[in-house]
PDB file of C-alpha atoms in Angstrom:
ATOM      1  CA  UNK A  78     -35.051  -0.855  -5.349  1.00  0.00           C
ATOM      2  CA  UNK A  79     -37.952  -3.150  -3.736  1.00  0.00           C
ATOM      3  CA  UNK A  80     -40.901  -0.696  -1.922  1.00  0.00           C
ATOM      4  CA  UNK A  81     -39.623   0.870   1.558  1.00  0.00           C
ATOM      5  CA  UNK A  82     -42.489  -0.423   4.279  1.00  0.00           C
ATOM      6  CA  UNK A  83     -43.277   1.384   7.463  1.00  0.00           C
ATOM      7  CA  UNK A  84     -40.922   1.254  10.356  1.00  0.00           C
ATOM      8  CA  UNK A  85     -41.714  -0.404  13.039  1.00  0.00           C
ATOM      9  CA  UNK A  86     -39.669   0.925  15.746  1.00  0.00           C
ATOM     10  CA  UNK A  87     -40.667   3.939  18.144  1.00  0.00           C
ATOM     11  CA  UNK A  88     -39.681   7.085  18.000  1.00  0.00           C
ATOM     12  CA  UNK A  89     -38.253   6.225  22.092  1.00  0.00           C
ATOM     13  CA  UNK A  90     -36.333   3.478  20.228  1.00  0.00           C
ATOM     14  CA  UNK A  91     -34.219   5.878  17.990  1.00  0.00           C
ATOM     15  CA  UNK A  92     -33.717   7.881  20.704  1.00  0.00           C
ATOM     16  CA  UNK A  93     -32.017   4.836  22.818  1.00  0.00           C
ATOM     17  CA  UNK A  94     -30.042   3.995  19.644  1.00  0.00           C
ATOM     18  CA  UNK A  95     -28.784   7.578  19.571  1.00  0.00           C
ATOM     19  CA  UNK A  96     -27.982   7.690  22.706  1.00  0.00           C
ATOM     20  CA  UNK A  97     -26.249   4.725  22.892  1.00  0.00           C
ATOM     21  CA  UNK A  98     -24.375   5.713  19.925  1.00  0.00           C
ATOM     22  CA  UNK A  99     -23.097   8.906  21.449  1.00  0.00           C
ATOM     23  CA  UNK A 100     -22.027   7.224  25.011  1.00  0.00           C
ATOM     24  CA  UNK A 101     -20.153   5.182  22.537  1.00  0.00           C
ATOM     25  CA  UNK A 102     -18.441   8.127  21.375  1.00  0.00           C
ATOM     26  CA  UNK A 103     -17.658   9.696  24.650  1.00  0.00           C
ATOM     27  CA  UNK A 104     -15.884   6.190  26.082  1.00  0.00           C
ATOM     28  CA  UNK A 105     -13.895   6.426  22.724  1.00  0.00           C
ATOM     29  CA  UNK A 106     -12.544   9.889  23.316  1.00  0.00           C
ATOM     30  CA  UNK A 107     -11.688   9.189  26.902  1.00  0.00           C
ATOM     31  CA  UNK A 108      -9.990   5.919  25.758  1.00  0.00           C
ATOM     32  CA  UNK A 109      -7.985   8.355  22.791  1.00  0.00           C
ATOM     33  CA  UNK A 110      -7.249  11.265  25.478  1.00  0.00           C
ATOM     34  CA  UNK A 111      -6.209   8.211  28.096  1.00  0.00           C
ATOM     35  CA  UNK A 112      -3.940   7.166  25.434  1.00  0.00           C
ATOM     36  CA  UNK A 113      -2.210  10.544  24.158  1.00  0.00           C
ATOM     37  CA  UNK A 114      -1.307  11.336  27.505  1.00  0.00           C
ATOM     38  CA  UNK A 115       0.417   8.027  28.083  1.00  0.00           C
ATOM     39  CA  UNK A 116       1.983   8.336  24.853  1.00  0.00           C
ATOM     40  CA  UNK A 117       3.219  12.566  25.886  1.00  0.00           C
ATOM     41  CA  UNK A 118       4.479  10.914  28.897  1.00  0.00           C
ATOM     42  CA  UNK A 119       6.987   8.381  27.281  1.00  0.00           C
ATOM     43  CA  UNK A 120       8.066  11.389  24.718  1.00  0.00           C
ATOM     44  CA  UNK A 121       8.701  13.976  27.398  1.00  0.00           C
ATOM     45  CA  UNK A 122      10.462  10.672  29.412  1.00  0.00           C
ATOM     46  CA  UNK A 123      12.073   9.912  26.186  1.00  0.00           C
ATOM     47  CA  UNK A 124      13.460  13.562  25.531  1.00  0.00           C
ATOM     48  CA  UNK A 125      14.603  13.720  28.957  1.00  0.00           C
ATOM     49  CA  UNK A 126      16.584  10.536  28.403  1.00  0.00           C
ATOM     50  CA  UNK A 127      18.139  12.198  25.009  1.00  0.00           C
ATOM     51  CA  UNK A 128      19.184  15.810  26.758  1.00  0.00           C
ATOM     52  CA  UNK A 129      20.640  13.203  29.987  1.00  0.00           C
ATOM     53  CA  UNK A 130      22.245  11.065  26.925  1.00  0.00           C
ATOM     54  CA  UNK A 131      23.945  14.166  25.072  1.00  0.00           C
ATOM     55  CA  UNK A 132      24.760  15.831  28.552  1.00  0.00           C
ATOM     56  CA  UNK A 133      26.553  12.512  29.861  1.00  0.00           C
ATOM     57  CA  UNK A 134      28.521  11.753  26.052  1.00  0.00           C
ATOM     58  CA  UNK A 135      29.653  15.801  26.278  1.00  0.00           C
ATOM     59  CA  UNK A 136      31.245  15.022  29.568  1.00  0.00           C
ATOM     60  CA  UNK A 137      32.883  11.681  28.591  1.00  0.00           C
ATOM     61  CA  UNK A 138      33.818  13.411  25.437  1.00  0.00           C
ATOM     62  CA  UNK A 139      36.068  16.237  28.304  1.00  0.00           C
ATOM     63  CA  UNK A 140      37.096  13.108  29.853  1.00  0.00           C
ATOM     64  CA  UNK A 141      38.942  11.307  26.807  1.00  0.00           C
ATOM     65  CA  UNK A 142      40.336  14.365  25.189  1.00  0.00           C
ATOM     66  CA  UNK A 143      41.597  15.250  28.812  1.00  0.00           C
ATOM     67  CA  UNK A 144      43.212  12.227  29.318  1.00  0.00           C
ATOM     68  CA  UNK A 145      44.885  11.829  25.658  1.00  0.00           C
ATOM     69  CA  UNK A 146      46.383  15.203  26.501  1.00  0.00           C
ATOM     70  CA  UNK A 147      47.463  13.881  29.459  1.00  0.00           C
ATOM     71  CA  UNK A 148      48.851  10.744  28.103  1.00  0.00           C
ATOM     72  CA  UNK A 149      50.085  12.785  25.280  1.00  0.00           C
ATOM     73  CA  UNK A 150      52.576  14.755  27.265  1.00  0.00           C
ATOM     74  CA  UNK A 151      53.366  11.461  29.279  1.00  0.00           C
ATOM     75  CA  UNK A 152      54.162   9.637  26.332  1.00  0.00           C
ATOM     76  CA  UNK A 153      56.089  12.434  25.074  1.00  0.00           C
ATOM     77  CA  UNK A 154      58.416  13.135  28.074  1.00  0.00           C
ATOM     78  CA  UNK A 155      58.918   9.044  28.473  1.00  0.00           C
ATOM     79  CA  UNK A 156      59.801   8.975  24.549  1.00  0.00           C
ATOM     80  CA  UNK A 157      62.389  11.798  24.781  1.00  0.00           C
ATOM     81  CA  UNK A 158      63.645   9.639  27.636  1.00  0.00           C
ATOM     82  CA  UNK A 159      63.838   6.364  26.410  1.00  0.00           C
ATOM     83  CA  UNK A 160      65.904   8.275  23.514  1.00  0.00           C
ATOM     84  CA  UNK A 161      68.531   9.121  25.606  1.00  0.00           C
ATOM     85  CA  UNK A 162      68.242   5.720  27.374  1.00  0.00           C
ATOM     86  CA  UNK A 163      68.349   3.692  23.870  1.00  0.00           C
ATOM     87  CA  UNK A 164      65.480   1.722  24.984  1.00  0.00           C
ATOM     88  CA  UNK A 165      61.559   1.134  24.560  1.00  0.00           C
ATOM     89  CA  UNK A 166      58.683   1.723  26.538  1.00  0.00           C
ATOM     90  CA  UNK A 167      56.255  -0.923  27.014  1.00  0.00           C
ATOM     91  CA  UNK A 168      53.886   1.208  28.722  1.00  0.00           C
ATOM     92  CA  UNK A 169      53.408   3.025  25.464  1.00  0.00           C
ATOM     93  CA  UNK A 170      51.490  -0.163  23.879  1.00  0.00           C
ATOM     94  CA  UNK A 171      49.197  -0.148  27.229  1.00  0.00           C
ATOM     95  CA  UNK A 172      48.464   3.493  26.818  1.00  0.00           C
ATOM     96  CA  UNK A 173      47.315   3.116  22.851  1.00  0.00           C
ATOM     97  CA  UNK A 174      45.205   0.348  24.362  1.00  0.00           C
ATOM     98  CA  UNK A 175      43.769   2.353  26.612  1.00  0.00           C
ATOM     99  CA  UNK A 176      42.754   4.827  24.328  1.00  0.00           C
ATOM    100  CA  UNK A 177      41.200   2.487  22.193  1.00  0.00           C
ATOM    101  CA  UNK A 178      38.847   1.591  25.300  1.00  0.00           C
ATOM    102  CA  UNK A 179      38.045   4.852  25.875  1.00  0.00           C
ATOM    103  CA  UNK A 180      37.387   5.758  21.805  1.00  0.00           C
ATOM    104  CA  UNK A 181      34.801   2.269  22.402  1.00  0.00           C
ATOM    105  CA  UNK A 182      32.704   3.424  24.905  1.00  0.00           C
ATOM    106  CA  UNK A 183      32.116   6.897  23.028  1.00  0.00           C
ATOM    107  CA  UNK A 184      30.802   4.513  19.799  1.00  0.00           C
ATOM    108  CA  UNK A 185      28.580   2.881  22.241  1.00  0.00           C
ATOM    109  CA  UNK A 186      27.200   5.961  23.883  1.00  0.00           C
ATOM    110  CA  UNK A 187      26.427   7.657  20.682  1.00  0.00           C
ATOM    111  CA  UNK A 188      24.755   4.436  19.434  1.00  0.00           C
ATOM    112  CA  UNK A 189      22.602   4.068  22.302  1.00  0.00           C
ATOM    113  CA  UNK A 190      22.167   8.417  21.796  1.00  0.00           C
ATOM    114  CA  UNK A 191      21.118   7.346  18.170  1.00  0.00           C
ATOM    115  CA  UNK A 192      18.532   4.429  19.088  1.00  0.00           C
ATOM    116  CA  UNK A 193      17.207   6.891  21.476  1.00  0.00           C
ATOM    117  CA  UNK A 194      16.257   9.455  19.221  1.00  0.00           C
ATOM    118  CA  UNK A 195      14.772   6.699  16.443  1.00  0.00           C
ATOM    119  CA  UNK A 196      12.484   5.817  19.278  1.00  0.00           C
ATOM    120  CA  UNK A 197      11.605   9.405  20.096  1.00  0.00           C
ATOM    121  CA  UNK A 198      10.246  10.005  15.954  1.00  0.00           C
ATOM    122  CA  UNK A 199       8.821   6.272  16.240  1.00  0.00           C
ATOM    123  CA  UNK A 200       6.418   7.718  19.466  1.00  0.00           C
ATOM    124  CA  UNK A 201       5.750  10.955  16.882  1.00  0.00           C
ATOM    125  CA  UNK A 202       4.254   8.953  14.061  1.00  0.00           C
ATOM    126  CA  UNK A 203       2.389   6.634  16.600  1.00  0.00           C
ATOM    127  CA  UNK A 204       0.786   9.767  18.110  1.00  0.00           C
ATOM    128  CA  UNK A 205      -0.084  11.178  14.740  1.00  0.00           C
ATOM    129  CA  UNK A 206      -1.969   8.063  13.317  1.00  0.00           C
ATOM    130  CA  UNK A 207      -3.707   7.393  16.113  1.00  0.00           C
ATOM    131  CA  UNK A 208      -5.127  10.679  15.723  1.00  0.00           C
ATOM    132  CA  UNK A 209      -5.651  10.065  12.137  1.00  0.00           C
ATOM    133  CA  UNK A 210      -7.586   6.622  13.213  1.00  0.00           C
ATOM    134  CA  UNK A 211      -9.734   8.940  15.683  1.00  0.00           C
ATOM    135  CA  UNK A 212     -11.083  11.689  13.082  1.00  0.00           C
ATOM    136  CA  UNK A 213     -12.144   8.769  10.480  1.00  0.00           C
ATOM    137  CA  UNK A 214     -13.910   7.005  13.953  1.00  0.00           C
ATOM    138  CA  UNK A 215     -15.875  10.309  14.323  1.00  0.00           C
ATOM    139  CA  UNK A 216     -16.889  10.952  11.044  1.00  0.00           C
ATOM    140  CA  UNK A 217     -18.369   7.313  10.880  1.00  0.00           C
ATOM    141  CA  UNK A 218     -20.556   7.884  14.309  1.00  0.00           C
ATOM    142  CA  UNK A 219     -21.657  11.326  12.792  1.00  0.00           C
ATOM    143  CA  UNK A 220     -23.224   9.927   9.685  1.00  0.00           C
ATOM    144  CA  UNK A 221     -24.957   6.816  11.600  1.00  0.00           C
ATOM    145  CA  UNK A 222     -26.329   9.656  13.966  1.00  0.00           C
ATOM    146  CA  UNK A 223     -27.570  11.512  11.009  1.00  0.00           C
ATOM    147  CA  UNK A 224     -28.859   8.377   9.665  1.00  0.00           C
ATOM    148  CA  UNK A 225     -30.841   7.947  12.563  1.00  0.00           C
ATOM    149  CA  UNK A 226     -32.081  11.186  12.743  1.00  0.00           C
ATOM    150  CA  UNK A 227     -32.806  10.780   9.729  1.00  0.00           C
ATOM    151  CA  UNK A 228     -35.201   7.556  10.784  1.00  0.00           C
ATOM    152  CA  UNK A 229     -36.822   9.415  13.589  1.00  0.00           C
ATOM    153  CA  UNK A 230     -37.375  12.859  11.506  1.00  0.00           C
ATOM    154  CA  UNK A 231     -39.429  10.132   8.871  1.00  0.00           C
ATOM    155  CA  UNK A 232     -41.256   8.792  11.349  1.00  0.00           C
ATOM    156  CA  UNK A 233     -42.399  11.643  13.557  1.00  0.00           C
ATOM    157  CA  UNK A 234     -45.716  13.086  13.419  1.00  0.00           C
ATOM    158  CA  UNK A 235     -45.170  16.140  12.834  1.00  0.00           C
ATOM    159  CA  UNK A 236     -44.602  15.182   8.965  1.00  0.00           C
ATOM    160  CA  UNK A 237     -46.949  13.230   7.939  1.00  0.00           C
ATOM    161  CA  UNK A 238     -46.910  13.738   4.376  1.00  0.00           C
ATOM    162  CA  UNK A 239     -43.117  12.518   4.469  1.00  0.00           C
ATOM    163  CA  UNK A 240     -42.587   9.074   1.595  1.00  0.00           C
ATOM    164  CA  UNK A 241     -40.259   6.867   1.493  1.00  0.00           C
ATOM    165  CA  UNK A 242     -38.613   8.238  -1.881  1.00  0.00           C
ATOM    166  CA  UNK A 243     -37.924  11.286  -0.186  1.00  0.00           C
ATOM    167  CA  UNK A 244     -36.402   9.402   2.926  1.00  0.00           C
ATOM    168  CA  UNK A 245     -34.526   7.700   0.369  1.00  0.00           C
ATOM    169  CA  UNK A 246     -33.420  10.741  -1.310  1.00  0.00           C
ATOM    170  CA  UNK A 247     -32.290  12.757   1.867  1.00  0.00           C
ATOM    171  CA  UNK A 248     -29.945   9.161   2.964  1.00  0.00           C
ATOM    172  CA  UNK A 249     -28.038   9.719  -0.511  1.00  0.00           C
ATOM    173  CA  UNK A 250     -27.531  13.553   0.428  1.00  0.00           C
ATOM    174  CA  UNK A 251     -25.932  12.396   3.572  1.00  0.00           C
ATOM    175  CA  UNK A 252     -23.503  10.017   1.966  1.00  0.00           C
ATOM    176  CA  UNK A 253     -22.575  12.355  -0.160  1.00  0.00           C
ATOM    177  CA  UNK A 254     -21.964  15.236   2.081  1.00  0.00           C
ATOM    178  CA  UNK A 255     -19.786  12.631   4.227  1.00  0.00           C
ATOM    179  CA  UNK A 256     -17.853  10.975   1.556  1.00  0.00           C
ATOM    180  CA  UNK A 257     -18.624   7.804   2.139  1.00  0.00           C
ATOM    181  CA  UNK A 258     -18.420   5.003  -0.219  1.00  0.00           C
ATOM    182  CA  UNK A 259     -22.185   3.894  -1.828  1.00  0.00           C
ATOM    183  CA  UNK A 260     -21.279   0.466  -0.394  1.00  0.00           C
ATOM    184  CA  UNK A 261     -21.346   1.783   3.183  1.00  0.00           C
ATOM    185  CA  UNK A 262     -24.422   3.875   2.340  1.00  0.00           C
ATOM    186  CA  UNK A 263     -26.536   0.859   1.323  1.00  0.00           C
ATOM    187  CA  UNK A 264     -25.173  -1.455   4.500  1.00  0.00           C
ATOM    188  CA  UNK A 265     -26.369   1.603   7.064  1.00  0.00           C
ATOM    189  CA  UNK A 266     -29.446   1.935   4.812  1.00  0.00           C
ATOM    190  CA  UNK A 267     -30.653  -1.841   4.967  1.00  0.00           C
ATOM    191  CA  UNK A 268     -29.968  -1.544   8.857  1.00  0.00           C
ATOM    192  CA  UNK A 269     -32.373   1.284   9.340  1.00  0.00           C
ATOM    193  CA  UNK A 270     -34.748  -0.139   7.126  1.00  0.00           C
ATOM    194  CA  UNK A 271     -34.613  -3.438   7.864  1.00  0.00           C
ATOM    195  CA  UNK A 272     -38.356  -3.301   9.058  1.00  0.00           C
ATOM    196  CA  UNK A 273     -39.452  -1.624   6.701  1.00  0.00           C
TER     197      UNK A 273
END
């Protein structure tokens, strides 16, 4: 690795840097929080919709089986009728249509039940890997705060006797410690040491 030269920058300049760094953090959790609780809003919404949903296909459900036992009986009492009459009744093919109708609209309201709830786990998974997205976010602004802590701890006068191998040395700790690929490492090193 080519020699490490003196910074330049002020200790006052790492300390705007830092700073800056950690407002940047803060608007990013009030965007995330500002975002879960839209998202907590369209699940509770959406689970409101699902218990309405279920509520309204239970009392269609009533509905149709009240009204084939209805028709049932009708049908029944015309047949026996029509027996002793020797003749047909028409209204019997009207009736199976209607019934048909009726067994529609429950496919339809379970469908729509069904899309529903796919929506509902879709909203789940969004939540969660947003999440995910945040925790990587943080770790990232914790190491370039260490970094340049790091940068203002080699500069300060209160040591000195500090060299730039041990600077060095104390960067790959950090990368380590965080997990971070040596690519990434090298990139944030070059920026804090680009005056060097």
């Amino acid at each position: 690795m080519s020699e490490i030269k003196p910074t330049t920058k002020t200790k006052k300049e790492f300390h705007k840097e830092l700073e800056q760094l950690k407002q940047n953090h803060l608007d990013a959790e009030k965007k995330l929080d500002l975002a879960i609780k839209k998202l907590d809003e369209k699940i509770n919404s959406r689970k409101f919709g699902i218990e309405t949903s279920k509520t309204l296909q239970k009392q269609i459900q009533t509905t149709i089986d009240k009204l084939r036992s209805e028709q049932k009986e009708k049908i029944l009492k015309r047949v026996e009728k029509q027996k002793e009459l020797g003749k047909v009744d028409q209204n019997l093919v009207l009736i199976t249509q209607k019934q048909e109708k009726q067994d529609q609209i429950k496919l339809s309201v379970e469908k729509q039940i069904s899309e529903i709830e796919n929506s509902f786990v879709e909203l789940e998974l969004s939540k969660k890997k947003t999440k995910s997205q945040t925790g990587l976010l943080e770790n990232e602004l914790k190491l370039k705060m260490q970094i340049i802590e790091s940068c203002e701890d080699y500069t300060s006068q209160n040591f000195p006797k500090r060299t730039p191998q041990k600077f060095e040395s104390k960067l790959n700790k950090l990368s380590s410690k965080e997990n971070q690929k040596p690519s990434f490492i090298q990139q944030m090193m070059k920026q804090a040491t680009k005056n060097f």
